[in-house]
Short mmCIF file of C-alpha atoms in Angstrom, two decimals:
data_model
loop_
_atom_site.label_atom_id
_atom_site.label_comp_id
_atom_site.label_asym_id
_atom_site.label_seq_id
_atom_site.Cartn_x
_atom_site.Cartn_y
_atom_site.Cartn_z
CA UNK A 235 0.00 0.00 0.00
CA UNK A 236 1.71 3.58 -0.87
CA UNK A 237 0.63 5.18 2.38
CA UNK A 238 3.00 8.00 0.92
CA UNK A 239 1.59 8.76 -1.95
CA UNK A 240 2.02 12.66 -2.79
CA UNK A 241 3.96 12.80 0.08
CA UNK A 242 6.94 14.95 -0.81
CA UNK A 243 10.45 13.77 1.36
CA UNK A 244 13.80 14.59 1.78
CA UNK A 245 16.53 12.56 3.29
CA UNK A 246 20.23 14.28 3.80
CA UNK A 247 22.49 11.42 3.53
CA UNK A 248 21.03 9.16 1.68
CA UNK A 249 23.52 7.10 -0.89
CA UNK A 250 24.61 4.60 1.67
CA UNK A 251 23.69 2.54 4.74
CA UNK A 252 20.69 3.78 6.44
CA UNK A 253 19.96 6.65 4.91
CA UNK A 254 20.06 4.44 2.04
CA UNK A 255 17.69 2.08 3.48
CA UNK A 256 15.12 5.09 4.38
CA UNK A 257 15.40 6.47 1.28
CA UNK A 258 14.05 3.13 -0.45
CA UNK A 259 11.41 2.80 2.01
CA UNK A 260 9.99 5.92 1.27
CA UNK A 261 9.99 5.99 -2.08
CA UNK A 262 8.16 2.34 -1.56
CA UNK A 263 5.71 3.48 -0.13
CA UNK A 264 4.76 6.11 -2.22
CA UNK A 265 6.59 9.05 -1.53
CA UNK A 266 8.58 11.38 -4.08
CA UNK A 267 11.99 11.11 -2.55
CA UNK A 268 14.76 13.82 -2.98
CA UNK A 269 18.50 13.01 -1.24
CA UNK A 270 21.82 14.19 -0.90
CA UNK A 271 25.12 12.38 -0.67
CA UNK A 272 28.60 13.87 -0.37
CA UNK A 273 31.24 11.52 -1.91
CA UNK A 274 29.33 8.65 -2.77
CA UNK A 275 28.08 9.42 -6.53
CA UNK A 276 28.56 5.92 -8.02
CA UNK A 277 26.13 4.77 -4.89
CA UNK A 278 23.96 7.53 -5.26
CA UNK A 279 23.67 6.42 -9.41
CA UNK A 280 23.04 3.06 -8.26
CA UNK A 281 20.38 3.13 -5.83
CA UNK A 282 18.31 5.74 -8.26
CA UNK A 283 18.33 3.14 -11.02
CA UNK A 284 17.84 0.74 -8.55
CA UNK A 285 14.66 2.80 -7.30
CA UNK A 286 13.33 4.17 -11.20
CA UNK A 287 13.55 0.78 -12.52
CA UNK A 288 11.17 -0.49 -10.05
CA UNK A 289 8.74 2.91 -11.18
CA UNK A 290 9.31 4.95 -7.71
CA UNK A 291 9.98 8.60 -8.00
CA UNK A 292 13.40 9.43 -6.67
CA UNK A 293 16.17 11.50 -7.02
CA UNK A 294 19.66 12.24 -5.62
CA UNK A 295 21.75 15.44 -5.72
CA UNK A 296 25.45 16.14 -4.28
CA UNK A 297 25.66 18.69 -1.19
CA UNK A 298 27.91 18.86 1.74
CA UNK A 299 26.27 19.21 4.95
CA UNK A 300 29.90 20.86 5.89
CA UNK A 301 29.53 23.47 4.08
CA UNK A 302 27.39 26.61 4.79
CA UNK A 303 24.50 27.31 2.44
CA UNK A 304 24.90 23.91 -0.08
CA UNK A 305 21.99 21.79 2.01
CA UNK A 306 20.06 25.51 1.85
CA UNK A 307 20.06 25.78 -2.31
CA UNK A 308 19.33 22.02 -2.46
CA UNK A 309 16.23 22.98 0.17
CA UNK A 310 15.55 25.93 -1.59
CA UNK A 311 15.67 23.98 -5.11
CA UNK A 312 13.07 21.63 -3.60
CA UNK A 313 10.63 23.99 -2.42
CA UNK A 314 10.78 25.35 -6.37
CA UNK A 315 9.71 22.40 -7.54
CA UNK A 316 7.28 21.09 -5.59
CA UNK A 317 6.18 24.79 -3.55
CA UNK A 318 6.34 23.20 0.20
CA UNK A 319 7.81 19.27 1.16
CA UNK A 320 5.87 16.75 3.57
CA UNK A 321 8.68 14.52 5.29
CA UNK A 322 12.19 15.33 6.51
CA UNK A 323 14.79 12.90 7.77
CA UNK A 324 18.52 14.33 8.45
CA UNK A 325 20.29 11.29 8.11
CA UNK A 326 23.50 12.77 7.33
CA UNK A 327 26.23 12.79 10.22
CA UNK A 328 30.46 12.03 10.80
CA UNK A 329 32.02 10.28 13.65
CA UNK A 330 35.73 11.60 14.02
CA UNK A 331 36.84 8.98 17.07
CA UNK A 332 39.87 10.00 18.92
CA UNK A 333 41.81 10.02 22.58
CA UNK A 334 40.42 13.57 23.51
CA UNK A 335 44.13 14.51 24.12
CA UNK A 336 44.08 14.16 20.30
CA UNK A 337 41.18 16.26 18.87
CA UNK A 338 41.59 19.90 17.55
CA UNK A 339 39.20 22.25 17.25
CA UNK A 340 38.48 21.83 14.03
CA UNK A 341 37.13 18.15 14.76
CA UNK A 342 34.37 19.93 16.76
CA UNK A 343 33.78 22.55 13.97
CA UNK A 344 33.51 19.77 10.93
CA UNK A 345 31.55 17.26 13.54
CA UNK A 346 28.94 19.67 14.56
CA UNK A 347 28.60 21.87 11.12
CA UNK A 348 27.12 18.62 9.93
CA UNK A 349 25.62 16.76 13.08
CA UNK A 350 24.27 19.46 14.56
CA UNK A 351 24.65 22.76 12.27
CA UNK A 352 23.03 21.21 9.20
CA UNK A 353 20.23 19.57 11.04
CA UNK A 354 18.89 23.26 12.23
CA UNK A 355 19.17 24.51 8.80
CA UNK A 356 16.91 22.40 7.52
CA UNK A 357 14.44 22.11 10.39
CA UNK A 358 14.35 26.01 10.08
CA UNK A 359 13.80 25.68 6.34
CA UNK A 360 10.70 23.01 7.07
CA UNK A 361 9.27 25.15 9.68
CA UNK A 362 8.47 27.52 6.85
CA UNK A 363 7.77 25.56 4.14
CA UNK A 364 6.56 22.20 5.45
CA UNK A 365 2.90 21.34 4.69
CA UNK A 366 0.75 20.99 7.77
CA UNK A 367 0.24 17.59 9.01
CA UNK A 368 4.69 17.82 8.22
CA UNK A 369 7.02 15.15 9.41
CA UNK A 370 10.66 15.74 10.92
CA UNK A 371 12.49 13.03 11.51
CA UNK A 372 15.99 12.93 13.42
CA UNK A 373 18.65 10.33 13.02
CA UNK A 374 20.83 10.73 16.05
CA UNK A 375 22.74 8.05 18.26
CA UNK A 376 22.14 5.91 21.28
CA UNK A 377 25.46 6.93 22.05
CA UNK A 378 23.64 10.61 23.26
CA UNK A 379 22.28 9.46 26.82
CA UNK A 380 24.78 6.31 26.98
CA UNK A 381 28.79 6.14 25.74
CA UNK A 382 30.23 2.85 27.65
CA UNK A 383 33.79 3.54 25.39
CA UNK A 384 36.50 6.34 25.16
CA UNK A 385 37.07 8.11 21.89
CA UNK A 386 33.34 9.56 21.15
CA UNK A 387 33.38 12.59 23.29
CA UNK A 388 32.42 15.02 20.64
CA UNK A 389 29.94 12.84 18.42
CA UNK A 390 28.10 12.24 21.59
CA UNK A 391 28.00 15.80 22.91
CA UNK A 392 26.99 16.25 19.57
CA UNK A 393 24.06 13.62 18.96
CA UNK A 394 22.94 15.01 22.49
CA UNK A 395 22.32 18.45 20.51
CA UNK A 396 19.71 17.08 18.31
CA UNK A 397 17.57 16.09 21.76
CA UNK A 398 17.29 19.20 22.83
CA UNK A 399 16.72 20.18 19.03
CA UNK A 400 13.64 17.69 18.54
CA UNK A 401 12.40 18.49 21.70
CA UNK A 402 11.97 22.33 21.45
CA UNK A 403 11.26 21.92 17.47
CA UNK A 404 7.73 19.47 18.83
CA UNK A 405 6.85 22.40 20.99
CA UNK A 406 7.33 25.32 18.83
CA UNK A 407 5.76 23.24 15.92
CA UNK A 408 2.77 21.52 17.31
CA UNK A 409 0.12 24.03 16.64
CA UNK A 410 0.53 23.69 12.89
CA UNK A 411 0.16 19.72 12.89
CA UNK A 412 4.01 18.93 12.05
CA UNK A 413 5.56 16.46 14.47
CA UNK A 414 9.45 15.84 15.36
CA UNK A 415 10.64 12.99 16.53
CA UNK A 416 13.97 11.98 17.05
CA UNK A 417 15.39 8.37 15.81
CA UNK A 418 18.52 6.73 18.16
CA UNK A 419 20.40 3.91 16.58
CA UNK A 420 23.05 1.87 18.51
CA UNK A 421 25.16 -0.64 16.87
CA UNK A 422 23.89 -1.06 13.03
CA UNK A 423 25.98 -3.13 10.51
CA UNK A 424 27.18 -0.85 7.73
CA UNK A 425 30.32 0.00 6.01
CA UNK A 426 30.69 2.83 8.88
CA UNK A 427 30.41 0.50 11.70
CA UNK A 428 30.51 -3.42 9.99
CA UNK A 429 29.02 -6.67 12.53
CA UNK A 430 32.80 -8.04 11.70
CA UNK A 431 34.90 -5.30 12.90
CA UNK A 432 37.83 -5.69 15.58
CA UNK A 433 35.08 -3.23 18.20
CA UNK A 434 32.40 -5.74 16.83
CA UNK A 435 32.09 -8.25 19.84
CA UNK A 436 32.45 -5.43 22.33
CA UNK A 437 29.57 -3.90 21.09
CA UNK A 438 27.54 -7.07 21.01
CA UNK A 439 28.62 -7.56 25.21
CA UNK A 440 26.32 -4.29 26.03
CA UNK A 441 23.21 -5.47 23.74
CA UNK A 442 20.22 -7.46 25.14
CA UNK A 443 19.62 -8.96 22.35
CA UNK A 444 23.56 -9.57 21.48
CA UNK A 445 23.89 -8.86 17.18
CA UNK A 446 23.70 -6.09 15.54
CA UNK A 447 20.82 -4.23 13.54
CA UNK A 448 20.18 -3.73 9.97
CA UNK A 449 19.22 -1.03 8.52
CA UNK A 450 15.94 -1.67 7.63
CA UNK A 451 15.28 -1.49 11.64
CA UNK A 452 16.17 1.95 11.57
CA UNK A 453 14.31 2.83 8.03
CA UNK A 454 10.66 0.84 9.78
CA UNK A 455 10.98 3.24 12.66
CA UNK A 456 11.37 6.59 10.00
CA UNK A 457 8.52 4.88 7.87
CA UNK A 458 6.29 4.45 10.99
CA UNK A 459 6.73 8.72 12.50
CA UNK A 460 6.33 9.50 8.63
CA UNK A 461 2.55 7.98 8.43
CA UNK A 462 -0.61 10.02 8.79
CA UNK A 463 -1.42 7.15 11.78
CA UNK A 464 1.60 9.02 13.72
CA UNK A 465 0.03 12.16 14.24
CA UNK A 466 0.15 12.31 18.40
CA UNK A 467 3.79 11.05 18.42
CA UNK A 468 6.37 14.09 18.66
CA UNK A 469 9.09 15.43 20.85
CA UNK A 470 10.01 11.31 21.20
CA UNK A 471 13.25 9.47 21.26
CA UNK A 472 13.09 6.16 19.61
CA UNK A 473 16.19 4.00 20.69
CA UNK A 474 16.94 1.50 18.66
CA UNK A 475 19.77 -0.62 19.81
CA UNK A 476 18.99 -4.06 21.06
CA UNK A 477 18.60 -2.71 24.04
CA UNK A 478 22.28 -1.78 24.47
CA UNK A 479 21.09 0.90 26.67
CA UNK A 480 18.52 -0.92 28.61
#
């Protein structure tokens, strides 16, 4: 059933992993999907023909989340086109791990112009242009209430931004029918964070249910806060982890 249909979405981050996997999910059921990837052009190409073949309406476009103003014209582009947009998912986000003897400055500068930075850009750009009965959805980390390791000082603190960012965003939002809700995944098997790496096991020890996610878990949860049938859920935290923080 396209529960999405005419539903207009975007998705930052959205050639690889999950964003990938939210991207197809929306465009399966029903919604015309816009994304944006940074480096990954061959698997942004791919997973459009991937998408078109099948007869879903999709289609990505290069922009750094880094850098000041490129997520705006893409936003701006958007609104063009279709004259407001329906869904929003900021998928896009950089881990830098290091001893915090180690990190610069500029770590927390390139970290939080696209964790944090980029995610208010748009959400300021959807609180004027959404439709009502809008959707923002968060990707964040279960890593913001919980970090049982060293080395993640700043993509925590930075992941913790985007609570208090989905929280406010519910309130100030409400009264026009858009919700925000904020998405936490723990350990998910991608190329960023693969089931088989030498941290892999570790990571399984804190779970309750001891392997680690796909990410279609993560892209069920977006699909679910961007139905009509979500309309009393906002201001939320959805963790999903195994129960890694349990």
């Amino acid at each position: 059933m396209k529960t999405l249909k005419n539903k207009i979405a975007l998705v930052t981050g959205g050639s690889r992993g999950i964003g990938a996997a939210i991207v197809k999910r929306l465009a399966k059921d029903g919604a015309t999907v816009t994304f944006t990837y940074v480096k990954g052009k061959a698997a942004a190409q791919a997973l459009e023909k991937e998408l078109l073949a099948e007869g879903l309406i999709v289609q990505g476009v290069q922009a750094d989340n880094a850098v000041a103003g490129e997520l705006g014209q893409v936003i701006e582009t958007l609104i063009k086109t279709h004259g407001a947009f329906d869904i929003l998912v900021n998928s896009a986000g950089i881990y830098i791990g290091k001893a915090i003897e180690e990190h610069v400055l500029e770590d927390y500068d390139q970290i939080f112009a696209v964790n944090v930075r980029s995610v208010v850009e748009s959400c300021l750009a959807a609180a004027k242009h959404m439709n009502s009965s809008g959707r923002i959805i968060n990707i964040g980390s279960n890593m913001a209430q919980r970090l049982p390791f060293a080395q993640g000082t700043l993509y925590a603190m930075s992941k913790s931004a985007l609570i208090g960012l989905t929280k406010g965003l519910a309130r100030d939002l409400g009264p026009k029918g858009i919700t925000v809700n904020l998405v936490q995944p723990g350990s998910v098997n991608t190329d960023m964070n693969p089931e088989n790496s030498g941290h892999a096991d570790y990571q399984r020890s804190l779970m309750a249910i001891p392997k680690f996610g796909r990410p279609r878990h993560i892209a069920d949860m977006v699909a679910f806060l961007a139905q009509p049938e979500a309309d009393y859920s906002t201001g939320a935290l959805f963790t999903i982890d195994g129960g890694s923080n349990s």
